[in-house]
Amino acid sequence: MAAEPRDNQGLTERQSLSAHRGHSPLLVGIAQIHDQMSKHKPTFIESIAEKLHLIPNLHADVNDALPPIVGPGKLSDYPPPDKWDDWTEYEAKSGQRREKKNYMIIPTTCFNCEAGCGLLSYVDKSTMQVRKFEGNPYHPGSRGRNCAKGPATINQINDNDRILYPLKRKGERGGGEWEQVSWDEVLDDIAAKIRTALKEDRRNEVVYHVGRPGHEGFIDRILQAWGVDGHNSHTNICSAGARFGYAIWQGADRPSPDHGNAQFILLISAHLESGHYFNPHAQRIIEGMMNGAKLAVMDTRLSNTASMADYWMPTYPGSEAAVLLAMAKIIINERLYNEKFLRDWVNWRESLAEMNPDAEITFENFIAELSNLYDEYTPEFAEKESGVAAATVIDVARQIGRAGTRFSCHNWRSAGAGNLGGWAVARCLHFLNVLTGSVGTVGGTSPSAWGKFKPTGFSTPPAQKFWNELHFPLEYPLSHYEMSFLLPHLLKDGRGKIDTYFTRVFNPVWTYPDGFSWIEALSDPEKIGMHIALTPTWNETAYFADYVLPMGMASERHDLTSYETHSGMWISFRQPILREAARKMGRETTFTYETNPGEVWEEDEFWFELSWRIDQDGDLGIRQHFISPYRDDEKITIEEYYQYIFENTKGLPEVAAKEGLTALDYMRKYGAFEVEKAVYEKHMDLAQITDLKNDEIDAERGEIRKEGKLIAIIADGKARVGFNTPSKRQELFSKTTAEWGWPEYEFPTYVKSHIHPDNLAENEVVLVPTFRLPTLIHTRSGNAKWLNEISNRNPLWMHTSDGERWGIETGDLVRISTEIGYFVNRAWVTEGMRPSVVACSHHIGRWRRAQDASNNRWSTNQVTIKEEEPGKWKMWVVEGIGAYKSSDPDTERIFWTDGGVHQNITFPVHPDPVSGMHCWHQKVTVERAHPGDAHGDVFVDTNKSFKIYKEWLAMTRPAPGPDGLRRPLWLARPLRPAEEMFYVKKK
Ligand code: SF4
């Protein structure tokens, strides 16, 4: 065999190439030995590894001869739909006995994260019980695939500890004593309370606070029918930062990347393993890579995603925007930008006028001034701030520039959610899309709204004439969205009270920062009059409720989901499986609870019934919005509600008719519908304009105005609808930030985080508490045994160099002190972490107290909580996780004991003064545990929490803004009130 040529390091071409990608010469050497052996047909694993460039292509000549790989979406592995009513397969547990089981297969939608993947439920016809869940190949987002959490839905519905009957508190709140009550009693009691509040015009005292939303548009119509400004969400502990960064550019507040067609993919955080729209994105990122795309990942940890990347950039937390701006500067200076897109679709004239009022308005001057604006963002500056080598910043920037319109990217929680100014990370990331013209293109990144379906309701209540300042305080006029995590502090601050408070799939005591402040608020009936927890399972917030009302799991209720998972638009129907199975067997039901376990209701029917009872005589004007569109003066049924939506879904009735089905029956059968196969370049849609006069066209600026109002942009000689901003273009210069008190942020810029090294004391480091585990879901996976078997610890990640300087080894107990307290955890010392930064996953550390019902015993430690002095709270573990006897033999097989630590409860609130996002990253000190410290110990002083809330509040620049507005009219707001409510009224 002839010797291969070698490079200056003595590596062969293949070794050199692979070493560049991060593979060691040793690995390549092994590949070479492999090469010397006779060529063989590649295994499946080899084929995938070769395509992902994890190993060199060892079988190029062999591959040429192979048949093509079966593409995604092939249905050959799934039972064909014509057999879904009568499907027989071997029973997995029967082994040699080869028993057969006969199933009915019914589709529904996973509820274990926001992605809304399709599921097929296998109903055993002999028992009429759901036996398992698999992927639904007819779901356009997930295409038959699921992550571990989808099939684990079966654990959740079979959980022995779940709540099956409505419960009412006995004794004091949080005391743990409950009695079973009837649904009639519950509905009448709550309805009477709300009716009184409405009659007394206390409409801001009725609040619905949701953790995981769904029900596209459903709850808005309920609350607006009641006339309350009562929507609160979890958005600003999750995604408000990223949302604001995107919204300020283009109106739409999320990105929808077309990873599958991209040439270069940049992810900020661990999107392949646990990111936003996890499974639908992950499968498309892999497809993109298999088609040759390169992947870069900015993540402090060597996550599974980073380990799959071509470039791992372990940026110092909060420095990401500096790196992105350095990349932007390279793209500008090396003229890798997309001139046509910038000319047509960016407000470059206004931007130039702002950068240099004296400059002549020419595109060339714009580019020159833009380059000047970012002069300080050199690769060396990026390296100084982030720790990522300048050469890597240059390399990645050029690759992005060359990818051009096929550059896809994503940033969601992670940097956007961790830092003061985290919103600037999303804004600077999108700047790269704008420069490369990859906005809305094949292989680019689209605005979210293009891919999300909005259902047509049968009756639309008017917008409410209230503005709830507990949700949208004047201090946060640009917040995305409600300042939900400040609620306990706003109540403590005397800014209002709540009469009736619904929590749904929402567990702030555990999920939010500063959980002890939530316990204090929820325990005080003067602040929260009645707390109703709508939840399938117990959680740390439900312990402090007045009513705990069991709601159905994913397969036990109706719902409609639609998310912008890729470059298409789809809807997915969540339907109660056993109710649909009963219907197919000829048994009609009126309510879903008739086929659910115990007396478990579904939310949709709960809201219909409650609304009906609030307005007994129809005098409040509520009932009129709950009358059937098909039957005069009769209450709507859940079937009619979805029938109406599906009959009014573009294209669905026609597709259904081809199969001889109604639209509703089509959705019952397939569970999902593709509304649009591809949604690209929607800003180029033709504007509908009539009676156009010559003086309404500004050919120079490419704009059409009517009565002074901009109505269309001219591009390629035609009038286009443009983007959802005041300028209908991408807004590089943001008049909104300039006018609303933040002129220093009128252009995309780098904001130094609260955990920037300049802001740390000598002994402090940064705690990154936001990383997700791919197998868990905040609160909802607590009762999924398979998932807890996989993941059941949340140790503190630290770099080996930090372990050495602190004298800490893996497994040692450490005390992590925050601004308001501390928690005690075990260390995990690893090379897969950036030095001087520690990290802890936020999924684990669930708890119950001795007085609480046994629940989620796969995941909860039993703890004791004591308020030792006013505001000084201690929590310690009295019993970890362990085996126990139950009707499920697996409970005796629990082998893990840890249960983890509840870290979030030791964090103060950090509301970003612009976006309103809670800035999760913490300044902490890490030391060996003190004598007497035990794993799981927690201490918090809520007096300090309140003080820190005030400190961050003082950083705001409150409304009113221009024209006396509370909030810019063009920015989205959930449950949008009547326009007059946007103006601050004179007192
Ligand atoms: S990504 Fe996993 S948890 Fe999320 S919806 Fe899909 S299957 Fe369910």
mmCIF file of N, CA, C and O in Angstrom, residues 6 11-12 14-16 18 23-36 56 58:
data_model
loop_
_atom_site.group_PDB
_atom_site.id
_atom_site.type_symbol
_atom_site.label_atom_id
_atom_site.label_comp_id
_atom_site.label_asym_id
_atom_site.label_seq_id
_atom_site.Cartn_x
_atom_site.Cartn_y
_atom_site.Cartn_z
ATOM 1 N N ARG A 6 1.423 13.428 4.094
ATOM 2 C CA ARG A 6 1.152 13.920 5.447
ATOM 3 C C ARG A 6 1.322 15.428 5.529
ATOM 4 O O ARG A 6 2.072 16.008 4.744
ATOM 5 N N LEU A 11 0.282 14.421 10.049
ATOM 6 C CA LEU A 11 -1.021 13.764 9.929
ATOM 7 C C LEU A 11 -1.360 13.526 8.476
ATOM 8 O O LEU A 11 -1.031 14.344 7.609
ATOM 9 N N THR A 12 -2.028 12.430 8.205
ATOM 10 C CA THR A 12 -2.515 12.213 6.858
ATOM 11 C C THR A 12 -3.653 13.185 6.599
ATOM 12 O O THR A 12 -4.167 13.830 7.526
ATOM 13 N N ARG A 14 -6.726 12.614 6.004
ATOM 14 C CA ARG A 14 -7.927 12.259 6.754
ATOM 15 C C ARG A 14 -7.766 12.600 8.237
ATOM 16 O O ARG A 14 -8.653 13.116 8.880
ATOM 17 N N GLN A 15 -6.546 12.331 8.783
ATOM 18 C CA GLN A 15 -6.302 12.664 10.189
ATOM 19 C C GLN A 15 -6.404 14.161 10.409
ATOM 20 O O GLN A 15 -6.978 14.633 11.379
ATOM 21 N N SER A 16 -5.841 14.908 9.474
ATOM 22 C CA SER A 16 -5.839 16.357 9.604
ATOM 23 C C SER A 16 -7.264 16.902 9.583
ATOM 24 O O SER A 16 -7.666 17.706 10.417
ATOM 25 N N SER A 18 -9.983 15.317 10.242
ATOM 26 C CA SER A 18 -10.737 14.887 11.405
ATOM 27 C C SER A 18 -10.290 15.632 12.659
ATOM 28 O O SER A 18 -11.103 16.013 13.495
ATOM 29 N N HIS A 23 -11.663 15.463 16.238
ATOM 30 C CA HIS A 23 -11.376 14.058 16.494
ATOM 31 C C HIS A 23 -9.889 13.892 16.734
ATOM 32 O O HIS A 23 -9.065 14.500 16.055
ATOM 33 N N SER A 24 -9.528 13.068 17.686
ATOM 34 C CA SER A 24 -8.123 12.894 17.983
ATOM 35 C C SER A 24 -7.455 12.066 16.912
ATOM 36 O O SER A 24 -8.082 11.236 16.251
ATOM 37 N N PRO A 25 -6.132 12.266 16.721
ATOM 38 C CA PRO A 25 -5.410 11.429 15.782
ATOM 39 C C PRO A 25 -5.554 9.948 16.130
ATOM 40 O O PRO A 25 -5.538 9.093 15.261
ATOM 41 N N LEU A 26 -5.729 9.654 17.447
ATOM 42 C CA LEU A 26 -5.879 8.255 17.830
ATOM 43 C C LEU A 26 -7.108 7.658 17.166
ATOM 44 O O LEU A 26 -7.063 6.572 16.583
ATOM 45 N N LEU A 27 -8.220 8.422 17.240
ATOM 46 C CA LEU A 27 -9.460 7.939 16.642
ATOM 47 C C LEU A 27 -9.278 7.723 15.148
ATOM 48 O O LEU A 27 -9.716 6.734 14.575
ATOM 49 N N VAL A 28 -8.582 8.683 14.544
ATOM 50 C CA VAL A 28 -8.372 8.572 13.110
ATOM 51 C C VAL A 28 -7.451 7.400 12.806
ATOM 52 O O VAL A 28 -7.620 6.690 11.819
ATOM 53 N N GLY A 29 -6.476 7.198 13.709
ATOM 54 C CA GLY A 29 -5.583 6.051 13.528
ATOM 55 C C GLY A 29 -6.363 4.759 13.530
ATOM 56 O O GLY A 29 -6.117 3.858 12.714
ATOM 57 N N ILE A 30 -7.328 4.668 14.421
ATOM 58 C CA ILE A 30 -8.164 3.463 14.464
ATOM 59 C C ILE A 30 -8.913 3.310 13.145
ATOM 60 O O ILE A 30 -9.011 2.234 12.567
ATOM 61 N N ALA A 31 -9.398 4.473 12.664
ATOM 62 C CA ALA A 31 -10.114 4.431 11.392
ATOM 63 C C ALA A 31 -9.204 3.935 10.273
ATOM 64 O O ALA A 31 -9.626 3.195 9.383
ATOM 65 N N GLN A 32 -7.920 4.316 10.384
ATOM 66 C CA GLN A 32 -6.984 3.927 9.334
ATOM 67 C C GLN A 32 -6.757 2.419 9.357
ATOM 68 O O GLN A 32 -6.706 1.772 8.316
ATOM 69 N N ILE A 33 -6.628 1.893 10.578
ATOM 70 C CA ILE A 33 -6.456 0.442 10.688
ATOM 71 C C ILE A 33 -7.673 -0.242 10.073
ATOM 72 O O ILE A 33 -7.573 -1.196 9.309
ATOM 73 N N HIS A 34 -8.819 0.326 10.414
ATOM 74 C CA HIS A 34 -10.069 -0.191 9.861
ATOM 75 C C HIS A 34 -10.008 -0.187 8.329
ATOM 76 O O HIS A 34 -10.416 -1.125 7.657
ATOM 77 N N ASP A 35 -9.425 0.904 7.837
ATOM 78 C CA ASP A 35 -9.328 1.097 6.398
ATOM 79 C C ASP A 35 -8.501 0.003 5.741
ATOM 80 O O ASP A 35 -8.770 -0.406 4.615
ATOM 81 N N GLN A 36 -7.478 -0.433 6.481
ATOM 82 C CA GLN A 36 -6.574 -1.425 5.916
ATOM 83 C C GLN A 36 -7.250 -2.786 5.819
ATOM 84 O O GLN A 36 -6.810 -3.652 5.085
ATOM 85 N N PRO A 56 -14.514 9.552 9.758
ATOM 86 C CA PRO A 56 -14.348 9.760 8.316
ATOM 87 C C PRO A 56 -15.211 8.795 7.523
ATOM 88 O O PRO A 56 -15.655 7.769 8.044
ATOM 89 N N LEU A 58 -15.595 5.910 5.615
ATOM 90 C CA LEU A 58 -14.774 4.729 5.347
ATOM 91 C C LEU A 58 -15.311 3.904 4.191
ATOM 92 O O LEU A 58 -14.709 2.944 3.762
#
